[in-house]
Amino acid sequence: MLVVMDAHATPEQVRAVCARIEAAGMKAHPIPGTLRTAIGITGNTGVVDIGTLEAMAGVIECIPVSKPYKLVSRDVKEEDTIIRIATPSGTVEIGGTSIGIIAGPCAIESSEQALTIAKHVAASGVKLFRGGAYKPRTSPYNFQGLGEPGLKILAEVRQRFGLGIVTEAVDNESLDLVEKYADIIQIGARNMQNFSLLKRAGRARKPVMLKRGLSATLDEFLMAAEYILSEGNYNVILCERGVRTFADHSRNTLDLTVVPAVKKRSHLPIIVDPSHGTGRRHKVLPLSRAAVAVGADGIMVEVHHDPDHALSDGMQSILPDEFLRLTDEVRQIAAVVHRTIN
Ligand code: PEP
Ligand code: MN
């Protein structure tokens, strides 16, 4: 259910409607828009009396939301959500007319490795650095990440180069730590339906980047995001990273068609990860161009100065020189679709 408030409704009137909803055992989510405020109602423990709500001062109407997802839906918020990330070198925007680029290694391997790559990323003008300190690996015998020492290296990268940090939490315990170090908390594809982790991310104070599950439908993807918003964290960035298909020419099939599909249904920004989406270095540049052309709000790419010796995902990591070319070409495509890269 969505309560649409009058454009001239006062903050007190909005508060009164929220209080009435909460008194009925439901949760109220006021969502300010440019023209008016809407109040989303979630929770299935109580019953709201539409007549009573519609009679309250400042209320225009109550609209039932037929979609299974509510807070992520465009029905609830018409305009694009813009995520603002405060990095040491200024605010970076993802969404609206702004496209964000996130780059860095798959995993933080050592301080020397991270600082070398970060230097290249910063030199390209990109302001967000990625790198996992906790790695969800298919095999328990593969490199699992450095853990908290890896987060400390990321803190050094942040401080030395002014880069905002994107890093993954794999469980509630690591999320407690990641929340302290990261500017964006990443939830990986394998955890897209880890509901307790999603709820914990919903209580975090930092933006969350939620990656699409390996075989998740669009509804499942949006419902996973709904978990985070329903706990009160509205700063969610979706990330398409490829899904499993019968195709055997690439690691995954990067589903770029999901971008306009998300845009139609949701106000949340969606970025594209062509590194995991293809699994091969030579496909990262063309698919990055395509992602921006199709309307993605950002791209996330893996970059490594010595990919042959990378501890994870070397085959899909591009070299710093290739990354420079990528940022140059992607900036040009962004201009064609009337967007800017920051
Ligand atoms: C990653 O970004 O390094 C990662 C593990 O991605 P995904 O969860 O999409 O496999
Ligand atoms: Mn990776």
XYZ file of C-alpha atoms in Angstrom, residues 11-307:
297
model
C 5.911 17.496 7.833
C 3.513 17.186 10.795
C 0.822 15.720 8.537
C 3.309 13.224 7.122
C 4.374 12.295 10.671
C 0.762 11.855 11.762
C 0.064 9.448 8.882
C 3.241 7.478 9.718
C 2.194 7.299 13.372
C -1.247 5.960 12.402
C 0.336 3.286 10.213
C 2.780 2.250 12.952
C -0.028 2.177 15.529
C -1.768 -0.394 13.312
C 1.317 -2.629 13.601
C 2.744 -1.820 10.161
C 5.935 -0.078 9.118
C 5.813 3.365 7.453
C 8.461 4.432 4.951
C 8.161 8.120 4.019
C 9.720 8.632 0.590
C 10.165 12.290 -0.304
C 9.898 13.053 -4.028
C 10.502 16.268 -5.938
C 6.781 17.018 -6.113
C 5.272 15.190 -3.169
C 5.940 12.694 -0.425
C 4.656 9.149 -0.662
C 4.520 6.790 2.298
C 5.122 3.130 1.620
C 3.526 0.630 4.011
C 5.147 -2.732 4.691
C 4.698 -5.460 7.264
C 2.094 -8.139 7.360
C 1.149 -8.180 11.000
C -1.516 -5.486 10.980
C -4.359 -4.241 8.856
C -4.631 -0.634 7.702
C -7.987 0.975 7.331
C -7.781 2.768 3.978
C -10.822 4.923 4.766
C -9.260 6.270 7.964
C -5.961 7.035 6.248
C -7.616 8.718 3.283
C -9.563 10.954 5.640
C -6.415 12.276 7.291
C -5.181 15.795 6.604
C -2.736 16.053 3.711
C -3.563 12.644 2.210
C -4.605 12.531 -1.451
C -5.162 8.799 -1.892
C -4.108 5.276 -0.944
C -2.967 3.059 -3.784
C -2.561 -0.704 -3.428
C 0.837 -1.789 -4.808
C 0.233 -4.960 -6.746
C 3.913 -5.865 -7.271
C 5.517 -8.229 -4.764
C 8.227 -5.626 -4.202
C 7.074 -2.299 -2.852
C 9.821 0.059 -1.708
C 12.083 -0.625 -4.693
C 9.203 -0.068 -7.101
C 8.760 2.987 -9.339
C 5.136 3.018 -8.196
C 6.389 4.171 -4.822
C 9.066 6.564 -6.100
C 8.872 7.854 -9.625
C 12.229 9.577 -9.904
C 15.590 7.815 -10.118
C 17.390 7.269 -6.844
C 20.825 8.854 -6.849
C 23.320 7.312 -4.436
C 25.790 9.844 -3.084
C 29.045 8.398 -1.811
C 31.256 10.632 0.284
C 34.861 9.803 -0.628
C 37.890 11.680 0.729
C 38.165 13.399 -2.673
C 34.551 14.503 -2.884
C 31.077 13.115 -3.399
C 30.577 10.530 -6.120
C 27.095 10.057 -7.545
C 25.650 6.884 -9.001
C 22.258 7.234 -10.689
C 20.293 9.993 -12.391
C 22.578 11.529 -15.002
C 25.711 10.318 -13.205
C 27.617 7.165 -14.040
C 30.072 5.724 -11.528
C 33.114 3.604 -12.274
C 34.462 1.172 -9.683
C 37.797 -0.525 -10.367
C 40.398 -2.610 -8.603
C 41.538 -6.177 -8.084
C 39.271 -9.102 -7.353
C 40.989 -9.655 -4.013
C 43.313 -7.660 -1.804
C 46.464 -9.798 -1.851
C 49.056 -7.561 -0.210
C 49.642 -3.933 0.574
C 52.064 -3.612 -2.343
C 49.579 -5.137 -4.816
C 46.674 -2.978 -3.654
C 48.670 0.264 -3.597
C 50.135 -0.387 -7.070
C 46.696 -0.940 -8.591
C 45.135 1.924 -6.633
C 47.747 4.297 -8.055
C 46.646 3.431 -11.584
C 42.958 3.688 -10.701
C 43.426 7.101 -9.095
C 45.524 8.311 -12.068
C 42.629 7.500 -14.416
C 40.381 9.909 -12.514
C 38.177 7.110 -11.170
C 37.181 7.674 -7.524
C 35.950 4.274 -6.352
C 38.270 1.349 -5.640
C 37.146 -2.255 -5.254
C 38.887 -5.261 -3.710
C 37.704 -8.152 -1.594
C 39.123 -8.826 1.855
C 36.584 -11.639 2.244
C 36.241 -13.821 -0.833
C 33.358 -16.238 -1.402
C 35.203 -19.004 -3.267
C 33.772 -22.145 -4.825
C 36.593 -24.213 -3.350
C 37.539 -24.044 0.322
C 41.156 -24.628 -0.768
C 41.347 -21.419 -2.797
C 42.491 -18.074 -1.421
C 39.767 -16.868 0.944
C 40.947 -13.282 1.310
C 43.098 -11.587 3.950
C 40.178 -10.725 6.253
C 40.608 -7.706 8.527
C 44.260 -7.107 7.530
C 42.883 -6.738 3.988
C 40.415 -4.123 5.216
C 43.304 -2.254 6.844
C 45.098 -2.202 3.488
C 41.926 -0.761 1.942
C 41.920 1.938 4.626
C 45.460 2.811 3.543
C 44.366 2.967 -0.109
C 41.511 5.276 0.900
C 43.786 7.556 2.831
C 46.728 7.616 0.381
C 44.724 8.065 -2.834
C 41.440 9.569 -1.644
C 39.519 6.663 -3.192
C 36.131 5.490 -1.911
C 36.182 1.786 -1.006
C 33.861 -0.958 -2.250
C 34.372 -4.289 -0.498
C 32.378 -7.416 0.160
C 30.829 -8.789 3.332
C 30.204 -12.529 3.201
C 28.337 -12.967 6.493
C 26.959 -10.923 9.381
C 30.256 -11.075 11.237
C 32.298 -9.686 8.346
C 29.613 -7.089 7.674
C 30.211 -5.576 11.127
C 33.843 -4.995 10.133
C 33.247 -4.117 6.474
C 30.770 -1.437 7.532
C 33.566 0.353 9.378
C 35.999 0.406 6.450
C 33.849 0.512 3.311
C 32.120 3.391 1.549
C 29.938 0.850 -0.262
C 29.200 -2.592 1.196
C 29.145 -5.297 -1.477
C 26.827 -8.293 -1.178
C 27.993 -10.956 -3.616
C 26.012 -13.016 -6.093
C 26.156 -16.141 -3.928
C 24.656 -14.225 -1.029
C 21.846 -12.526 -2.933
C 19.318 -14.623 -1.052
C 21.121 -14.777 2.274
C 18.187 -13.133 3.983
C 19.777 -12.577 7.381
C 22.740 -10.869 5.678
C 20.336 -8.723 3.617
C 18.496 -7.679 6.773
C 21.775 -6.826 8.479
C 22.813 -4.769 5.415
C 19.462 -3.029 5.697
C 20.452 -1.828 9.148
C 23.875 -0.617 7.989
C 24.592 3.080 7.617
C 26.498 2.709 4.353
C 25.214 2.230 0.778
C 24.932 -1.390 -0.321
C 25.801 -2.836 -3.723
C 23.744 -5.965 -4.278
C 24.915 -8.352 -6.987
C 22.432 -10.453 -8.926
C 22.414 -14.151 -8.038
C 23.791 -16.664 -10.526
C 20.325 -17.755 -11.587
C 18.111 -15.053 -10.126
C 15.079 -13.790 -11.989
C 14.418 -10.067 -12.046
C 11.666 -10.440 -9.429
C 13.988 -12.383 -7.119
C 16.689 -9.750 -7.595
C 14.305 -6.910 -6.746
C 12.844 -8.824 -3.794
C 16.375 -9.256 -2.399
C 16.857 -5.483 -2.660
C 13.458 -5.052 -0.986
C 14.831 -6.859 2.101
C 17.500 -4.167 2.468
C 15.108 -1.245 1.964
C 12.498 -2.757 4.252
C 14.998 -2.524 7.118
C 15.465 1.186 6.462
C 18.521 1.386 4.183
C 17.319 3.036 0.972
C 20.816 3.407 -0.498
C 20.992 0.309 -2.646
C 22.816 -0.096 -5.955
C 21.940 -3.165 -8.017
C 24.691 -4.925 -9.960
C 24.249 -7.213 -12.973
C 27.181 -9.655 -13.048
C 26.054 -12.316 -15.502
C 23.897 -15.381 -15.071
C 24.290 -19.097 -15.815
C 23.173 -20.214 -19.242
C 24.080 -23.004 -21.677
C 26.629 -20.685 -23.337
C 30.118 -22.109 -23.018
C 32.041 -19.283 -24.666
C 32.051 -17.183 -21.520
C 32.075 -17.713 -17.764
C 28.575 -16.259 -17.431
C 26.126 -14.575 -19.773
C 26.069 -10.862 -19.081
C 22.386 -9.999 -19.193
C 22.370 -6.400 -20.375
C 18.649 -6.616 -21.109
C 18.061 -6.547 -17.369
C 19.178 -2.893 -17.267
C 16.179 -1.373 -19.088
C 13.942 -3.948 -17.366
C 15.115 -2.732 -13.945
C 14.757 0.904 -15.016
C 11.129 0.292 -15.928
C 10.256 -1.340 -12.618
C 12.515 0.300 -10.086
C 13.968 3.676 -9.135
C 17.194 2.062 -7.897
C 20.417 2.518 -9.882
C 21.876 -0.521 -11.608
C 25.521 -0.968 -12.520
C 27.150 -3.703 -14.631
C 30.136 -5.921 -13.843
C 31.554 -7.092 -17.201
C 34.487 -8.865 -15.502
C 32.460 -11.578 -13.753
C 29.842 -11.280 -16.478
C 32.238 -12.595 -19.103
C 35.207 -14.084 -17.258
C 37.607 -13.117 -20.050
C 39.847 -10.084 -20.264
C 39.225 -9.344 -23.956
C 35.468 -9.093 -23.410
C 35.609 -6.499 -20.642
C 36.117 -3.413 -22.827
C 33.372 -4.163 -25.398
C 30.851 -5.092 -22.710
C 31.725 -1.990 -20.681
C 30.948 0.150 -23.709
C 27.697 -1.741 -24.199
C 26.715 -1.400 -20.534
C 26.965 2.378 -20.644
C 25.174 2.498 -23.996
C 22.289 0.409 -22.641
C 21.737 2.795 -19.745
C 23.673 1.348 -16.814
C 24.398 3.751 -13.965
C 27.932 2.502 -13.613
C 30.408 -0.268 -14.259
C 32.630 -2.273 -11.961
C 35.761 -3.813 -13.478
C 38.611 -5.904 -12.164
C 42.065 -4.448 -12.807
C 45.399 -6.069 -11.938
C 48.975 -5.024 -12.770
C 50.109 -8.673 -12.855
C 47.006 -10.739 -13.667
